[in-house]
Coordinates of C-alpha atoms in Angstrom, one line a residue:
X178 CA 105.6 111.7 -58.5
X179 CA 103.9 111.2 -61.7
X180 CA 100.3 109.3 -61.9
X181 CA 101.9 106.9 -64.6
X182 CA 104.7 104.9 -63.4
X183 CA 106.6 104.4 -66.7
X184 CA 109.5 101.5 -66.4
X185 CA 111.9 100.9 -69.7
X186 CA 112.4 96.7 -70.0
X187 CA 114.9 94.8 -72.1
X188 CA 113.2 92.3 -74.0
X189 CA 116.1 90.3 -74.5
X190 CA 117.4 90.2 -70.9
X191 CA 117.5 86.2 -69.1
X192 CA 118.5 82.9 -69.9
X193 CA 115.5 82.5 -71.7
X194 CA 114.6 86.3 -73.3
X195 CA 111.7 87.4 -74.8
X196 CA 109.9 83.8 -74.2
X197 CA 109.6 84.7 -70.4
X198 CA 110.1 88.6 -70.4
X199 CA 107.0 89.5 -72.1
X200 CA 104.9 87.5 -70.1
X201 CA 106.2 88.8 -67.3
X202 CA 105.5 91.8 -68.6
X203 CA 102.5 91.4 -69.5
X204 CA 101.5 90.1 -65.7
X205 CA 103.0 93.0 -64.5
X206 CA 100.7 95.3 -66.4
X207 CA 97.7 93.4 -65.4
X208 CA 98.7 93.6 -61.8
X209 CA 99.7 97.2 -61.5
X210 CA 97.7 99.4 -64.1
X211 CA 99.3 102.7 -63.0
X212 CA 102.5 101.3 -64.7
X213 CA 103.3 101.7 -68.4
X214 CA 106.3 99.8 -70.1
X215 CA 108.3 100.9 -72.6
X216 CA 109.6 97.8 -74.6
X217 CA 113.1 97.6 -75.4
X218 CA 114.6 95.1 -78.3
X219 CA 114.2 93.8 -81.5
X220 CA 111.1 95.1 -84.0
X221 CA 109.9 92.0 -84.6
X222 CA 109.5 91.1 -81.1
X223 CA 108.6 94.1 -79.5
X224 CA 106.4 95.4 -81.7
X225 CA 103.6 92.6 -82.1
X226 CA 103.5 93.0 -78.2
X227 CA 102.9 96.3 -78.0
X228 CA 100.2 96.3 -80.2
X229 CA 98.6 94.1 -78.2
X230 CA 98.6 96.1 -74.7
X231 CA 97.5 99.1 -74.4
X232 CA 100.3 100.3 -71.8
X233 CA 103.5 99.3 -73.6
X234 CA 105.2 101.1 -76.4
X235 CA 107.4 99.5 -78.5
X236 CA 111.3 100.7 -78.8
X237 CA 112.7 99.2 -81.4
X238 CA 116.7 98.3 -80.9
X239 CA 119.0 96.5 -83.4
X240 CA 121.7 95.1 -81.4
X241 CA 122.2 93.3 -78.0
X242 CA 124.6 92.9 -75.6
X243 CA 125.8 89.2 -74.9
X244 CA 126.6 87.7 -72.1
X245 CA 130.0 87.2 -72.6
X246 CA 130.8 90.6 -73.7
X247 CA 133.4 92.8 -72.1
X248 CA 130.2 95.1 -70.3
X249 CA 132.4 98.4 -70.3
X250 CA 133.2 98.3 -73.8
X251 CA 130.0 96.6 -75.5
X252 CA 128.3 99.6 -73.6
X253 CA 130.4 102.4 -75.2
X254 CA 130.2 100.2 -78.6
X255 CA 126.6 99.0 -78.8
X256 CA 124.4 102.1 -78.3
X257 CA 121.8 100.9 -79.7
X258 CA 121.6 97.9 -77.7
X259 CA 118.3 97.0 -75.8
X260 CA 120.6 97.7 -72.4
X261 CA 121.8 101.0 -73.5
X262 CA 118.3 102.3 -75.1
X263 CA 116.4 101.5 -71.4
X264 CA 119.1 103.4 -69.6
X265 CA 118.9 106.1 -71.8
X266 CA 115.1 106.4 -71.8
X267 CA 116.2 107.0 -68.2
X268 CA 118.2 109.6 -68.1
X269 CA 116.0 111.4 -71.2
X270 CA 113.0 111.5 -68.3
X271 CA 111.0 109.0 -70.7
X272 CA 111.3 106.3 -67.9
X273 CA 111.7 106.8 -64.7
X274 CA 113.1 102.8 -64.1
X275 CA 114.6 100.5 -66.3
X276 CA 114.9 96.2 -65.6
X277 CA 116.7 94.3 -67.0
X278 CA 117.4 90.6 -66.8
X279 CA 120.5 90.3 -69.4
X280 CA 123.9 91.0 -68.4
X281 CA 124.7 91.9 -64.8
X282 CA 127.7 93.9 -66.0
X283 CA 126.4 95.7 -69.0
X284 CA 123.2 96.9 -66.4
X285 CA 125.8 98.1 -64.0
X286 CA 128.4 99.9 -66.7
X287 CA 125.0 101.6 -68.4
X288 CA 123.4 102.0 -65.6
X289 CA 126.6 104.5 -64.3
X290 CA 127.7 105.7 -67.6
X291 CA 124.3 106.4 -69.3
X292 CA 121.6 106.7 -66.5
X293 CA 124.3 109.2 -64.7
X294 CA 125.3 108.4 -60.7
X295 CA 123.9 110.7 -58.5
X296 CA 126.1 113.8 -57.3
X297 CA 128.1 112.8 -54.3
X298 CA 128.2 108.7 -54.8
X299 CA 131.5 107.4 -54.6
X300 CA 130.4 104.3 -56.4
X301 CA 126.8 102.5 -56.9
X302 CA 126.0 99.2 -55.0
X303 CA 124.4 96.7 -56.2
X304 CA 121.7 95.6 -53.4
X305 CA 119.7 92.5 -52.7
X306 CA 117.2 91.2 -50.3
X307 CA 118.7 87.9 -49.7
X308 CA 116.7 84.8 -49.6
X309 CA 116.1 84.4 -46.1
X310 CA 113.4 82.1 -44.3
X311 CA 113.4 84.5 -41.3
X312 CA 113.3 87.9 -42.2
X313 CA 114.3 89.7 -45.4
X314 CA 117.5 90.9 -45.5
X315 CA 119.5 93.5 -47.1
X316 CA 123.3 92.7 -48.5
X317 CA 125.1 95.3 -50.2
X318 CA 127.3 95.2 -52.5
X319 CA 126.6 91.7 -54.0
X320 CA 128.7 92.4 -57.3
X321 CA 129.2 96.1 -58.6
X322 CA 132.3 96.9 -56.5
X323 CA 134.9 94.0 -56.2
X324 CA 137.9 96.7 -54.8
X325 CA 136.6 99.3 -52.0
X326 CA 137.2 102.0 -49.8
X327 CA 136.0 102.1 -46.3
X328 CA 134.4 104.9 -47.2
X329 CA 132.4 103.4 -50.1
X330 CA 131.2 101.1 -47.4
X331 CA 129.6 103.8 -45.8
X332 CA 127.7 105.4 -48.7
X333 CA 126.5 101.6 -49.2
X334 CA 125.5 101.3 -45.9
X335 CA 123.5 104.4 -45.9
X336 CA 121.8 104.0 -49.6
X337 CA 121.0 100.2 -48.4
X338 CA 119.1 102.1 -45.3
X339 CA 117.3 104.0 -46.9
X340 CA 116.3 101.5 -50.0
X341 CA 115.2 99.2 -46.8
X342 CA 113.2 101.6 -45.2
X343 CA 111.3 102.7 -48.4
X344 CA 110.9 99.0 -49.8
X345 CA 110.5 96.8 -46.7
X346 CA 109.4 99.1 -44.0
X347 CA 111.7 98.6 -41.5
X348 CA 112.0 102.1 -40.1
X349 CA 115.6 102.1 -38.2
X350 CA 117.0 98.6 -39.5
X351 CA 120.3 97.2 -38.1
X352 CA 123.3 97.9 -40.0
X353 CA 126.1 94.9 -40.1
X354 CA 129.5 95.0 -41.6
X355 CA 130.3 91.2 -42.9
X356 CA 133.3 89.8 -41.2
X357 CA 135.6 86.6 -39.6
X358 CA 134.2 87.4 -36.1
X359 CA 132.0 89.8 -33.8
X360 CA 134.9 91.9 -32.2
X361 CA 135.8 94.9 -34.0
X362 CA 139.5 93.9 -33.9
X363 CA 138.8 91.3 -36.0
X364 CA 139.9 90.9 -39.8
X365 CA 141.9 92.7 -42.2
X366 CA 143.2 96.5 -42.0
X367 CA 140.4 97.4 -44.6
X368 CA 137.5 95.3 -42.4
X369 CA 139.3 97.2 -39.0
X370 CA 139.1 100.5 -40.3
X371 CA 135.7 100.5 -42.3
X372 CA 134.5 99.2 -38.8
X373 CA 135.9 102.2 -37.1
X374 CA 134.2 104.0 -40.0
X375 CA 130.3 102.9 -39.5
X376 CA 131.0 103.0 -36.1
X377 CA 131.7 106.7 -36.0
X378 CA 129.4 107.9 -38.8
X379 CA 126.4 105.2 -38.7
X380 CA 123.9 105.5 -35.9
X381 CA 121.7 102.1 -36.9
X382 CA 125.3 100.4 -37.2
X383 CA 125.3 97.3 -34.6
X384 CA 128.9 95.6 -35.1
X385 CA 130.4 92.9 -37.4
X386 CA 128.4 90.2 -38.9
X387 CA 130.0 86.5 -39.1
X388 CA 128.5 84.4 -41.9
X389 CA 127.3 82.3 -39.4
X390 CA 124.8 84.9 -38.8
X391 CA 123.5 86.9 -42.1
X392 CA 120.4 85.2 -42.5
X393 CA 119.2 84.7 -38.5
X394 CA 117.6 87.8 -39.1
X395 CA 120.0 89.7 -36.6
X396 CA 120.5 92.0 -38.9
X397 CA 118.5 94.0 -41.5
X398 CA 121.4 95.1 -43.5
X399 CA 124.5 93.3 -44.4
X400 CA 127.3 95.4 -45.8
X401 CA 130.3 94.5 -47.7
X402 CA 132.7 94.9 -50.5
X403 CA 131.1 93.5 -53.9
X404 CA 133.7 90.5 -54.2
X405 CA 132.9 88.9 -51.2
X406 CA 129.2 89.9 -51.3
X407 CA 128.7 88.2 -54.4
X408 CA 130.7 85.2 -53.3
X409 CA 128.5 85.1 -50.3
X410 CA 125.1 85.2 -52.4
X411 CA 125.7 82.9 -54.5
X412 CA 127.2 80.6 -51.7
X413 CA 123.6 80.7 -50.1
X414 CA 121.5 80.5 -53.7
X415 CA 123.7 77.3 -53.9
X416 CA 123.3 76.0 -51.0
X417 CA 119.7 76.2 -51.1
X418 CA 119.1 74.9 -54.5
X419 CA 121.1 71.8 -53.6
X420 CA 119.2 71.2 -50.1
X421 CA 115.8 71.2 -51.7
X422 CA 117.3 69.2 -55.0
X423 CA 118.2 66.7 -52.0
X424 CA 115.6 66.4 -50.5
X425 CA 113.3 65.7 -53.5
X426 CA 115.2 63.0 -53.9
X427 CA 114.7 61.5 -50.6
X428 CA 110.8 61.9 -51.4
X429 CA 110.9 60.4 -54.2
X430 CA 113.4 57.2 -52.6
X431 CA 110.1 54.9 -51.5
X432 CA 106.2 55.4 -51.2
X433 CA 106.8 55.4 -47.1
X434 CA 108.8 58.7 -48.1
X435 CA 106.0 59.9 -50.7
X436 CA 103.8 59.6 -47.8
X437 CA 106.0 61.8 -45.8
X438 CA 106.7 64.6 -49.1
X439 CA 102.4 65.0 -48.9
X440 CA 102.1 65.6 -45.4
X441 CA 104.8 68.4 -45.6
X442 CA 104.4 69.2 -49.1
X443 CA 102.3 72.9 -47.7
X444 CA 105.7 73.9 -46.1
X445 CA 107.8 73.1 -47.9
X446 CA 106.5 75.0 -50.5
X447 CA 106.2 77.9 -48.1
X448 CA 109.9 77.2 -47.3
X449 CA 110.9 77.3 -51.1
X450 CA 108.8 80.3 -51.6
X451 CA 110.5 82.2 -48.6
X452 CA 114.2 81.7 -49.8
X453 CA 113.2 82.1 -53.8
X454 CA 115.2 84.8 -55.8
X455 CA 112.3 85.4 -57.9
X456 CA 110.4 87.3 -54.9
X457 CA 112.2 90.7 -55.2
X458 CA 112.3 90.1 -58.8
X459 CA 116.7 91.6 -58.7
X460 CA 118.6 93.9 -57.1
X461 CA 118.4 97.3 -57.3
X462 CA 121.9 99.5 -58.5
X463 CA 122.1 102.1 -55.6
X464 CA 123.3 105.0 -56.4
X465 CA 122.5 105.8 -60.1
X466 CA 119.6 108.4 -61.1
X467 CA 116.2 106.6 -61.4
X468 CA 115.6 103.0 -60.4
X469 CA 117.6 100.5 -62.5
X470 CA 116.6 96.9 -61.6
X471 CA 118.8 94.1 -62.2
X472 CA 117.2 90.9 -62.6
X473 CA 118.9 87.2 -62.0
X474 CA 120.2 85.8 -65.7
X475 CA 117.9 81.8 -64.8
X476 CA 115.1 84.5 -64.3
X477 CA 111.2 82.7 -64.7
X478 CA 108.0 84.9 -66.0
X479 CA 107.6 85.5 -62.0
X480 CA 110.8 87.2 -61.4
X481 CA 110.5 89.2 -64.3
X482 CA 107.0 90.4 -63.0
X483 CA 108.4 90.9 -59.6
X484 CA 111.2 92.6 -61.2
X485 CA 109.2 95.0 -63.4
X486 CA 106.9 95.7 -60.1
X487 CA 109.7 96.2 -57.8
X488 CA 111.0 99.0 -60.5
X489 CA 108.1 100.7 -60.2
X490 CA 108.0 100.2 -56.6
X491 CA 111.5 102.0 -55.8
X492 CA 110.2 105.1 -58.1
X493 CA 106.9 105.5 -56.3
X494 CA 108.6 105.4 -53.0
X495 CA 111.3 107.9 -54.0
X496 CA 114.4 105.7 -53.1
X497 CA 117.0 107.6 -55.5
X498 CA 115.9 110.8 -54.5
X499 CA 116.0 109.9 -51.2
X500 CA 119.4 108.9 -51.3
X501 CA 120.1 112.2 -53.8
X502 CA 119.3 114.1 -50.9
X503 CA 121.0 112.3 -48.3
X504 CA 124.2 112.1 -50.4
X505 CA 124.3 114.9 -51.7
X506 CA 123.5 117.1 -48.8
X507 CA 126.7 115.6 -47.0
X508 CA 128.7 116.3 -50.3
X509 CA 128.3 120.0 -50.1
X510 CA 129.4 119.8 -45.9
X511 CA 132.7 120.3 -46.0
X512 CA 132.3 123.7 -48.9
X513 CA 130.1 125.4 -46.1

């Protein structure tokens, strides 16, 4: 592990680019000074910054991938793109983790085709801690994978255990397989036989998760193919964001209710700050070599601190070489 965490960061990545990511970036290296940051985007932004902070380099890049773009294909088309370059600094050893804020699917398609996937994963997983007021918990997939294989199921179940050991500290956490019910009969073929799967081949596995029950903390890991995943996320982000957007408004109704907001204004903020996105910073892509963060596209100056942090985090604790090991030492099983 090297002294000097170095994390490659796209300057353009967010909602709101370069006007939140570099100072994000610049709390992050104020926080943490064993990280250094290698600045990804366009000369005239990255540059001034650089000069500025004594732990960032400046990587000029003259094109960027848009939101809309098809990711596969701007990828392959755009290499000198801030995405592409961070990835690339990845698999050239001059980063050990790249963030990014920008385009979920250009991270995921240069993440895999330019960072490299680690010998013996099916497919990388997007994983996320979701934003639970009881414990943190692990989904995964929340978006890489939308078409699955039992058996990629497993490989996500196992990378999500050991990316929740290494991060959260939960030594043996509870693995959970999202489904319409508790019994193992229940749901499709593909749910019945990826259940027969974990059950066989997954020691920390514990049975099917109902919706009802990812976020009582029954659980430490939820697994599930990357369409429904992401549905599911998003669901709860949603769902949260229009509870608290409610009741703001009831606060705000009459000063008897303004009363009421000041009393539990303390816990509610707790509350807020328990179920917030911006905590973790993004979710990790399981799977590929090197830690590649993906950060949420509304993402403030926190998350993209968190984000930057969490990057360095999943390097110093090892994750993808963890799961190298793992993987890979079960790849080279049946040969033996």
């Amino acid at each position: 592990m090297p002294e000097t965490i170095t994390i490659a960061v796209d300057a353009l990545g967010g909602d709101f680019g370069p006007s939140v990511v570099l100072p994000g970036v610049e709390a992050a290296l104020a926080e943490q000074p064993d990280i250094c940051v290698l600045l990804c985007g366009p000369e005239d932004v990255v540059v001034p910054f650089a000069q500025c902070h004594e732990r960032c380099e400046a990587v000029p890049c003259t094109q960027e991938i848009e939101m809309g773009e098809h990711p596969a294909n701007a990828v392959r088309r755009k290499k000198d793109s801030s995405i592409v370059v961070g990835c690339r600094l990845v698999k050239e050893g001059k980063a050990q983790g790249f963030f990014s804020a920008g385009s979920t699917g250009a991270c995921l398609a240069a993440g895999t085709l330019v960072a490299g996937r680690i010998k013996g994963v099916s497919r990388p997983a997007l994983g996320t801690v979701l934003p639970s007021p009881v414990k943190p918990v692990v989904m995964c997939d929340v978006g890489a994978n939308a078409d699955c294989k039992p058996e990629y199921l497993l490989q996500f179940a196992k990378m999500a255990t050991i990316y929740t050991r290494q991060i959260l500290g939960v030594e043996n956490p509870s693995v959970g397989l999202l489904n319409i019910g508790s019994e193992e009969t229940k749901g499709s073929q593909f749910a019945q036989e990826t259940h027969r799967l974990l059950a066989e081949q997954l020691p920390n596995f514990k049975g099917n998760c109902e919706g009802c029950d990812v976020l009582t903390g029954e659980f430490d890991i939820v697994v599930t193919d990357g369409f429904t995943g992401n549905v599911c996320l998003k669901t709860i982000e949603g769902t949260a964001k229009m509870l608290f957007g409610e009741l703001k408004g009831v606060f705000k109704r009459n000063a008897l209710t303004g009363l009421a907001a000041l009393a539990v204004k303390g816990g509610l903020s707790q509350l807020k700050q328990s179920v917030s996105a911006d905590t973790y910073g993004g979710a990790p892509l399981l799977g590929v070599k090197g830690a590649c963060l993906v950060g949420h596209g509304s993402s403030n100056e926190t998350a993209i601190k968190n984000g930057v942090l969490m990057a360095a985090k999943i390097v110093r604790t090892g994750v993808s070489e963890l799961i190298a090991e793992s993987i890979g030492s079960e790849a080279k099983k049946p040969a033996e």
